[in-house]
Short mmCIF file of C-alpha atoms in Angstrom, two decimals:
data_model
loop_
_atom_site.label_atom_id
_atom_site.label_comp_id
_atom_site.label_asym_id
_atom_site.label_seq_id
_atom_site.Cartn_x
_atom_site.Cartn_y
_atom_site.Cartn_z
CA ASN A 1 127.33 49.09 186.72
CA HIS A 2 128.65 49.44 190.59
CA SER A 3 125.66 47.06 191.73
CA SER A 4 126.20 44.17 189.30
CA GLN A 5 130.44 44.16 190.40
CA LYS A 6 129.55 44.04 194.41
CA LYS A 7 127.30 40.99 193.16
CA ARG A 8 130.10 39.87 191.51
CA GLN A 9 132.34 39.68 194.47
CA SER A 10 133.33 36.39 196.39
CA LYS A 11 132.30 36.17 199.77
CA ALA A 12 136.13 36.21 200.68
CA GLU A 13 136.32 39.75 199.27
CA ARG A 14 133.14 40.75 200.36
CA ILE A 15 134.65 39.28 203.89
CA ARG A 16 137.54 41.53 203.63
CA ASN A 17 135.93 44.50 202.40
CA ALA A 18 134.20 44.80 206.15
CA LEU A 19 136.66 44.26 207.88
CA ALA A 20 138.60 47.01 206.12
CA ILE A 21 135.88 49.11 207.85
CA VAL A 22 136.38 47.13 211.43
CA ARG A 23 140.03 48.58 210.65
CA ASP A 24 139.23 51.61 209.55
CA GLY A 25 137.25 52.05 212.38
CA LYS A 26 140.01 51.26 214.87
CA ILE A 27 138.16 48.29 215.99
CA SER A 28 139.56 45.49 217.02
CA PHE A 29 138.48 42.32 215.49
CA ILE A 30 137.38 40.72 219.10
CA ASP A 31 136.53 43.60 220.45
CA PHE A 32 133.76 43.62 217.62
CA LEU A 33 132.67 40.15 218.02
CA SER A 34 132.19 41.41 222.01
CA GLN A 35 130.07 43.65 221.19
CA ILE A 36 127.97 41.59 219.04
CA LEU A 37 127.77 38.92 221.64
CA ASP A 38 127.42 40.87 224.34
CA PRO A 39 123.95 40.36 225.70
CA SER A 40 123.54 43.90 227.54
CA GLU A 41 123.58 45.35 223.85
CA LYS A 42 119.86 45.01 222.60
CA GLU A 43 120.10 46.10 219.08
CA PHE A 44 122.84 43.26 218.22
CA LYS A 45 120.26 40.68 219.94
CA ALA A 46 119.20 39.51 216.34
CA TYR A 47 122.74 38.35 215.13
CA CYS A 48 123.34 36.93 218.73
CA THR A 49 119.69 34.89 218.25
CA ALA A 50 121.60 33.84 214.73
CA ILE A 51 124.73 33.01 216.18
CA TYR A 52 123.59 30.21 218.95
CA SER A 53 120.52 29.17 216.41
CA VAL A 54 120.16 24.98 216.74
CA ASP A 55 119.18 22.60 213.80
CA ASP A 56 117.74 19.28 214.31
CA ASN A 57 119.34 18.32 211.72
CA SER A 58 123.07 19.52 211.28
CA PRO A 59 125.30 20.71 214.07
CA PRO A 60 124.90 24.54 214.80
CA LYS A 61 127.97 26.62 212.47
CA LEU A 62 128.94 27.34 216.66
CA TYR A 63 130.11 24.24 216.70
CA GLN A 64 132.75 24.77 213.57
CA LEU A 65 134.21 27.93 214.71
CA PHE A 66 135.06 26.13 217.82
CA ASP A 67 136.73 23.31 215.77
CA LEU A 68 138.71 25.93 214.06
CA ILE A 69 139.92 27.66 217.37
CA LEU A 70 140.63 23.79 218.97
CA ASN A 71 142.68 22.87 215.97
CA ASP A 72 145.30 25.44 215.18
CA PRO A 73 148.04 25.16 217.35
CA ARG A 74 148.31 28.84 218.46
CA GLY A 75 143.92 28.69 219.31
CA GLY A 76 143.73 25.19 220.27
CA PRO A 77 146.24 25.34 223.59
CA LEU A 78 144.84 28.72 225.11
CA PHE A 79 140.97 27.22 224.23
CA ARG A 80 142.32 24.47 226.43
CA ARG A 81 143.32 26.81 228.98
CA TRP A 82 140.25 28.29 229.28
CA ILE A 83 137.77 25.37 229.17
CA GLU A 84 139.65 23.94 231.65
CA ALA A 85 138.71 26.38 234.43
CA GLN A 86 135.21 25.65 233.02
CA ALA A 87 135.22 21.73 232.53
CA VAL A 88 135.65 20.40 235.92
CA ASP A 89 132.23 22.51 237.00
CA VAL A 90 130.54 20.99 233.52
CA VAL A 91 131.42 17.72 234.08
CA SER A 92 130.45 17.53 238.13
CA SER A 93 127.10 18.49 236.92
CA LYS A 94 126.85 16.10 233.84
CA VAL A 95 127.61 13.41 236.57
CA TYR A 96 125.52 15.07 239.49
CA ASP A 97 122.30 14.21 236.92
CA GLU A 98 124.26 10.70 235.97
CA MET A 99 124.31 9.16 239.38
CA ASP A 100 120.66 10.33 239.89
CA ASP A 101 119.67 8.50 237.22
CA VAL A 102 121.72 5.40 238.21
CA LYS A 103 120.70 5.82 242.01
CA ASP A 104 116.79 5.67 240.88
CA ALA A 105 117.94 2.83 238.13
CA LEU A 106 119.55 0.67 241.43
CA ARG A 107 117.02 1.18 243.66
CA GLY A 108 115.77 -1.43 246.08
CA THR A 109 116.27 -2.59 250.01
CA ILE A 110 116.68 -4.96 252.01
CA SER A 111 113.70 -6.55 251.19
CA SER A 112 113.42 -6.42 247.63
CA ILE A 113 116.67 -9.03 248.13
CA THR A 114 114.93 -12.38 247.36
CA PRO A 115 116.48 -15.75 246.79
CA GLU A 116 115.62 -15.83 243.18
CA PHE A 117 117.03 -12.29 242.63
CA LEU A 118 120.70 -13.43 244.08
CA MET A 119 120.29 -16.85 242.13
CA THR A 120 120.36 -14.67 238.28
CA TRP A 121 122.17 -11.85 240.21
CA ASP A 122 125.80 -11.27 238.25
CA ILE A 123 127.72 -7.47 239.27
CA ASN A 124 128.81 -6.73 235.37
CA SER A 125 125.66 -7.93 233.43
CA THR A 126 123.10 -5.37 235.38
CA MET A 127 126.03 -2.53 236.13
CA ASP A 128 126.70 -2.63 231.88
CA ARG A 129 123.12 -2.02 231.07
CA ILE A 130 122.42 0.26 233.55
CA ILE A 131 125.95 2.61 233.32
CA ASP A 132 125.93 2.63 229.00
CA LYS A 133 122.48 3.82 229.69
CA SER A 134 123.24 6.29 232.85
CA ALA A 135 126.22 7.21 233.16
CA PRO A 136 128.40 7.30 230.35
CA THR A 137 130.35 10.47 231.50
CA LEU A 138 131.34 8.90 235.07
CA HIS A 139 132.39 5.39 233.61
CA ARG A 140 134.56 7.36 230.63
CA LEU A 141 136.14 9.28 233.37
CA LEU A 142 136.29 5.79 236.18
CA GLU A 143 137.87 3.89 232.70
CA SER A 144 140.83 7.17 232.28
CA ALA A 145 141.79 6.58 235.39
CA SER A 146 141.93 2.93 236.07
CA GLN A 147 143.67 2.56 232.63
CA THR A 148 146.34 3.27 230.31
CA ASP A 149 145.82 3.00 227.00
CA ARG A 150 148.36 0.95 226.17
CA ALA A 151 146.88 -1.72 229.21
CA ARG A 152 143.17 -0.54 226.75
CA ARG A 153 144.89 -1.78 223.45
CA GLU A 154 146.87 -4.76 224.88
CA ASN A 155 145.34 -6.24 228.46
CA THR A 156 142.62 -8.53 227.06
CA LYS A 157 143.02 -10.35 230.76
CA LYS A 158 143.16 -7.57 233.10
CA THR A 159 140.33 -5.35 232.61
CA SER A 160 138.98 -2.17 234.17
CA THR A 161 135.41 -3.21 234.03
CA THR A 162 134.60 -5.14 236.68
CA VAL A 163 136.38 -2.20 238.97
CA CYS A 164 133.98 0.37 237.08
CA ASN A 165 130.89 -0.93 238.06
CA VAL A 166 132.16 -1.98 241.68
CA ILE A 167 133.15 1.96 242.20
CA VAL A 168 129.96 3.36 240.61
CA ALA A 169 127.63 0.90 242.20
CA GLN A 170 129.97 1.85 245.65
CA LEU A 171 129.22 5.22 245.04
CA THR A 172 125.44 4.47 244.83
CA ASN A 173 125.39 3.25 248.04
CA GLN A 174 127.08 6.58 249.43
CA ARG A 175 124.83 8.36 247.29
CA SER A 176 121.42 6.56 248.32
CA HIS A 177 120.96 3.73 251.51
CA HIS A 178 117.97 2.62 249.12
CA SER A 179 120.63 1.11 246.52
CA LEU A 180 121.80 -2.62 247.69
CA TYR A 181 122.03 -4.43 244.60
CA LEU A 182 126.44 -4.51 245.27
CA ALA A 183 126.62 -4.38 248.95
CA ALA A 184 123.78 -6.84 249.71
CA PRO A 185 125.13 -9.74 247.38
CA PHE A 186 128.42 -8.80 248.26
CA THR A 187 127.88 -8.90 251.75
CA ILE A 188 126.39 -12.38 252.02
CA THR A 189 129.35 -13.27 249.90
CA LEU A 190 131.87 -12.23 252.92
CA TRP A 191 129.87 -14.06 255.13
CA THR A 192 129.15 -17.08 253.79
CA ASN A 193 133.11 -17.14 253.57
CA GLY A 194 133.12 -16.45 257.09
CA ALA A 195 134.73 -13.43 257.51
CA SER A 196 134.38 -12.03 261.04
CA ARG A 197 131.91 -8.87 261.76
CA GLN A 198 134.56 -6.47 262.39
CA THR A 199 135.18 -7.07 258.05
CA ILE A 200 131.97 -6.69 257.64
CA GLU A 201 131.45 -3.33 259.27
CA THR A 202 134.56 -1.74 258.18
CA LEU A 203 133.26 -2.35 254.32
CA ALA A 204 130.69 -1.22 255.62
CA LYS A 205 131.59 2.71 256.18
CA CYS A 206 133.52 1.76 252.80
CA GLY A 207 129.82 1.31 251.27
CA LEU A 208 130.94 -1.89 249.85
CA CYS A 209 128.49 -3.66 252.02
CA ILE A 210 125.66 -3.27 254.54
CA SER A 211 126.36 -3.41 258.59
CA PHE A 212 126.06 -6.60 260.42
CA SER A 213 122.32 -5.73 261.67
CA SER A 214 121.22 -5.79 258.97
CA LEU A 215 122.78 -8.47 257.45
CA THR A 216 121.11 -10.61 259.94
CA THR A 217 117.86 -9.25 258.93
CA LEU A 218 118.67 -10.21 255.37
CA LEU A 219 119.50 -13.46 256.52
CA LYS A 220 115.95 -15.01 258.37
CA THR A 221 114.43 -12.68 255.54
CA LEU A 222 116.12 -15.13 252.87
CA ALA A 223 115.34 -18.11 254.91
CA SER A 224 111.45 -17.24 256.06
CA ARG A 225 110.99 -16.56 251.76
CA SER A 226 113.29 -20.06 251.40
CA LEU A 227 111.09 -22.25 253.54
CA ASP A 228 107.69 -21.04 251.74
CA ARG A 229 109.22 -21.18 248.05
CA ALA A 230 109.69 -24.68 249.93
CA ILE A 231 106.48 -25.38 251.62
CA GLN A 232 105.04 -24.52 247.72
CA VAL A 233 107.26 -27.16 245.99
CA ALA A 234 106.42 -29.94 249.05
CA GLN A 235 102.72 -29.63 247.92
CA GLY A 236 103.51 -30.74 244.48
CA PRO A 237 105.38 -34.39 243.03
CA HIS A 238 108.96 -33.40 245.22
CA ILE A 239 111.54 -35.80 246.35
CA LEU A 240 112.44 -35.73 250.09
CA CYS A 241 116.24 -36.46 251.18
CA TYR A 242 118.36 -36.11 253.11
CA ASP A 243 122.25 -34.68 253.93
CA ASN A 244 124.86 -34.55 256.33
CA ILE A 245 126.18 -31.40 256.89
CA ASN A 246 130.41 -31.18 258.59
CA ILE A 247 131.58 -27.50 259.57
CA SER A 248 135.02 -27.38 261.46
CA THR A 249 135.75 -23.24 261.90
CA SER A 250 139.56 -21.94 261.86
CA ILE A 251 140.72 -21.20 265.85
CA PHE A 252 141.36 -17.46 264.27
CA VAL A 253 137.40 -17.41 263.94
CA GLU A 254 136.31 -14.65 265.86
CA GLN A 255 135.18 -15.47 269.23
CA ARG A 256 132.02 -13.39 270.38
CA SER A 257 128.67 -14.61 271.92
CA LEU A 258 126.38 -16.43 270.97
CA ALA A 259 129.28 -17.54 268.07
CA PRO A 260 128.76 -21.37 266.67
CA ALA A 261 130.59 -23.95 267.94
CA LYS A 262 134.34 -24.86 265.88
CA VAL A 263 132.51 -27.43 265.08
CA GLN A 264 129.13 -28.24 264.53
CA SER A 265 128.01 -31.56 262.65
CA GLY A 266 124.08 -32.18 261.52
CA THR A 267 121.53 -33.28 259.14
CA PHE A 268 119.02 -31.30 256.85
CA PRO A 269 116.54 -32.02 254.63
CA ILE A 270 116.06 -31.32 250.72
CA ILE A 271 113.07 -31.24 248.51
CA TYR A 272 114.05 -31.89 244.97
CA GLU A 273 111.25 -30.67 242.56
CA VAL A 274 110.24 -33.43 240.33
CA ARG A 275 110.45 -33.02 236.26
CA ASN A 276 107.69 -34.07 234.65
CA GLY A 277 106.29 -35.17 237.84
CA ASN A 278 102.38 -36.48 237.59
CA HIS A 279 100.14 -36.90 240.97
CA GLU A 280 98.75 -39.68 239.52
CA HIS A 281 101.71 -41.42 239.20
CA MET A 282 102.43 -41.28 242.77
CA ARG A 283 99.28 -42.79 243.96
CA LEU A 284 99.80 -45.23 246.72
CA ALA A 285 97.18 -47.39 246.44
CA PRO A 286 97.68 -49.00 242.41
CA MET A 287 101.29 -49.99 244.23
CA LEU A 288 100.03 -51.82 247.30
CA GLY A 289 97.13 -53.49 244.65
CA ARG A 290 100.31 -54.21 241.81
CA ALA A 291 102.79 -55.06 244.63
CA GLN A 292 100.17 -57.63 246.22
CA GLN A 293 99.92 -59.58 242.65
CA ALA A 294 103.23 -59.44 241.94
CA PHE A 295 104.39 -62.37 240.38
CA ASP A 296 108.02 -63.79 241.23
CA LEU A 297 110.95 -62.24 239.42
CA THR A 298 112.71 -64.52 236.72
CA PHE A 299 116.22 -64.00 235.69
CA ASN A 300 115.73 -63.69 231.87
CA ALA A 301 112.54 -61.47 232.22
CA ASP A 302 113.26 -59.54 234.83
CA ILE A 303 117.37 -59.85 235.31
CA ARG A 304 118.78 -60.28 232.73
CA PRO A 305 120.10 -56.76 231.30
CA THR A 306 118.32 -55.78 227.44
CA VAL A 307 120.92 -55.66 224.77
CA ASN A 308 120.81 -51.25 224.85
CA GLN A 309 121.59 -52.04 229.07
CA ILE A 310 125.08 -54.31 227.74
CA LYS A 311 125.77 -52.26 225.13
CA SER A 312 125.59 -49.05 227.46
CA SER A 313 127.52 -51.42 230.36
CA ARG A 314 130.03 -51.96 228.02
CA ASP A 315 130.33 -48.43 226.54
CA GLN A 316 130.93 -47.50 229.95
CA PHE A 317 133.66 -49.67 230.79
CA LYS A 318 135.30 -48.95 227.98
CA VAL A 319 135.91 -45.81 228.62
CA HIS A 320 137.04 -46.15 232.43
CA ILE A 321 139.61 -48.57 231.12
CA THR A 322 140.79 -46.28 228.44
CA ASP A 323 140.84 -43.24 231.24
CA ILE A 324 142.86 -45.69 233.87
CA LEU A 325 145.24 -46.09 230.30
CA LEU A 326 146.01 -43.04 229.67
CA GLU A 327 146.35 -41.82 233.52
CA CYS A 328 148.43 -44.33 234.54
CA CYS A 329 150.53 -45.74 231.73
CA ALA A 330 152.89 -44.01 230.38
CA ALA A 331 152.71 -45.96 227.05
CA PHE A 332 149.47 -44.52 226.40
CA LYS A 333 150.86 -40.59 227.22
CA ASN A 334 150.87 -39.53 223.34
CA TYR A 335 147.69 -40.54 222.45
CA MET A 336 144.17 -38.49 222.02
CA HIS A 337 143.29 -36.31 225.37
CA ARG A 338 141.43 -37.61 227.98
CA SER A 339 139.06 -34.63 227.38
CA GLU A 340 138.49 -36.09 223.23
CA PRO A 341 134.59 -36.37 222.37
CA ALA A 342 134.88 -40.53 221.93
CA LEU A 343 136.80 -40.21 225.54
CA GLN A 344 133.12 -39.16 227.15
CA HIS A 345 130.74 -41.58 228.52
CA GLN A 346 127.83 -41.97 226.50
CA GLU A 347 124.06 -40.24 227.83
CA ARG A 348 121.35 -42.04 228.78
CA ARG A 349 117.95 -40.34 229.15
CA LYS A 350 119.48 -37.27 227.74
CA LEU A 351 118.16 -34.06 229.99
CA PRO A 352 117.56 -30.31 227.91
CA GLY A 353 120.52 -28.72 227.75
CA GLY A 354 121.21 -26.23 230.52
CA TYR A 355 118.88 -28.39 232.77
CA LYS A 356 119.39 -27.89 236.67
CA THR A 357 118.13 -30.18 238.97
CA LYS A 358 116.25 -27.31 241.20
CA PHE A 359 115.66 -28.18 245.13
CA GLN A 360 114.94 -26.23 248.43
CA LYS A 361 117.15 -26.45 251.72
CA ILE A 362 114.83 -26.46 254.91
CA ARG A 363 116.23 -25.45 257.99
#
């Protein structure tokens, strides 16, 4: 009877009975747990193993205990006060490991910065993918430091994405001088916009740029690779053009040895890749032969525009005239805006969407 009565006891009743035994033994509950969890107490090792066991299909029960303490109005402050002393070391170790992963993902030297890389480089698209995968803890810390909760919810124009990405790239460059995926493109941007050598050297000390000597090495490397690419293009169908350039620098530009003149003028060649180019269409002999056998031009057959050409010209004239009326005549101010699709020039021989003519500059 005693055995059957014991089996009918609820879980809460059994816990109360166990606590009564602990209390009768004049042992506090904290001392009871501390004794069991003490790793030097070998006889309680089985209990410790059960407490610390991990099931892949469900979170450890120890987490439930932590949640209960953390959510308790009295236990929560005590738990947070204790964890703060440990959190700095734990988070620091976590960030240390994350930065090793980011460093490996952003590994690159001067030789890895190519013209093709610069054409597709974008700080956010490059860093977002790496940070989300390799540095979520660091990213969370930087977001918390760079924005208030209200700004994160309401400010849709100014976000911390670029700032956080730049800081992570800056830290990566500080951690390893082989991580140049931000420093090198950013230095080229400054150089092309006329930044002085002192400015670049100062930002290099901050981890945002490469040194000026490294910049000159990079520029020579990029120029050589661009020239190699131009040589390859020149071996196929291409168009050779020339363009003039006039450069006038400010009087406040840094004065240094071997500095360029204040005003420079020159001409540089450009090679354009021919879309759908065919060597057979560019043979000179057939062109010369046809020129020798060509008939005289006649107005009706060779000069008079076709119906499609006349229609196209008329459409272009209508757009130009309407554009002038909307721009210059007050009576037309209330009509549709010039950006309306109906007021755009009609395309002829339309290129594929997003297509850009590829070109190579020759020094």
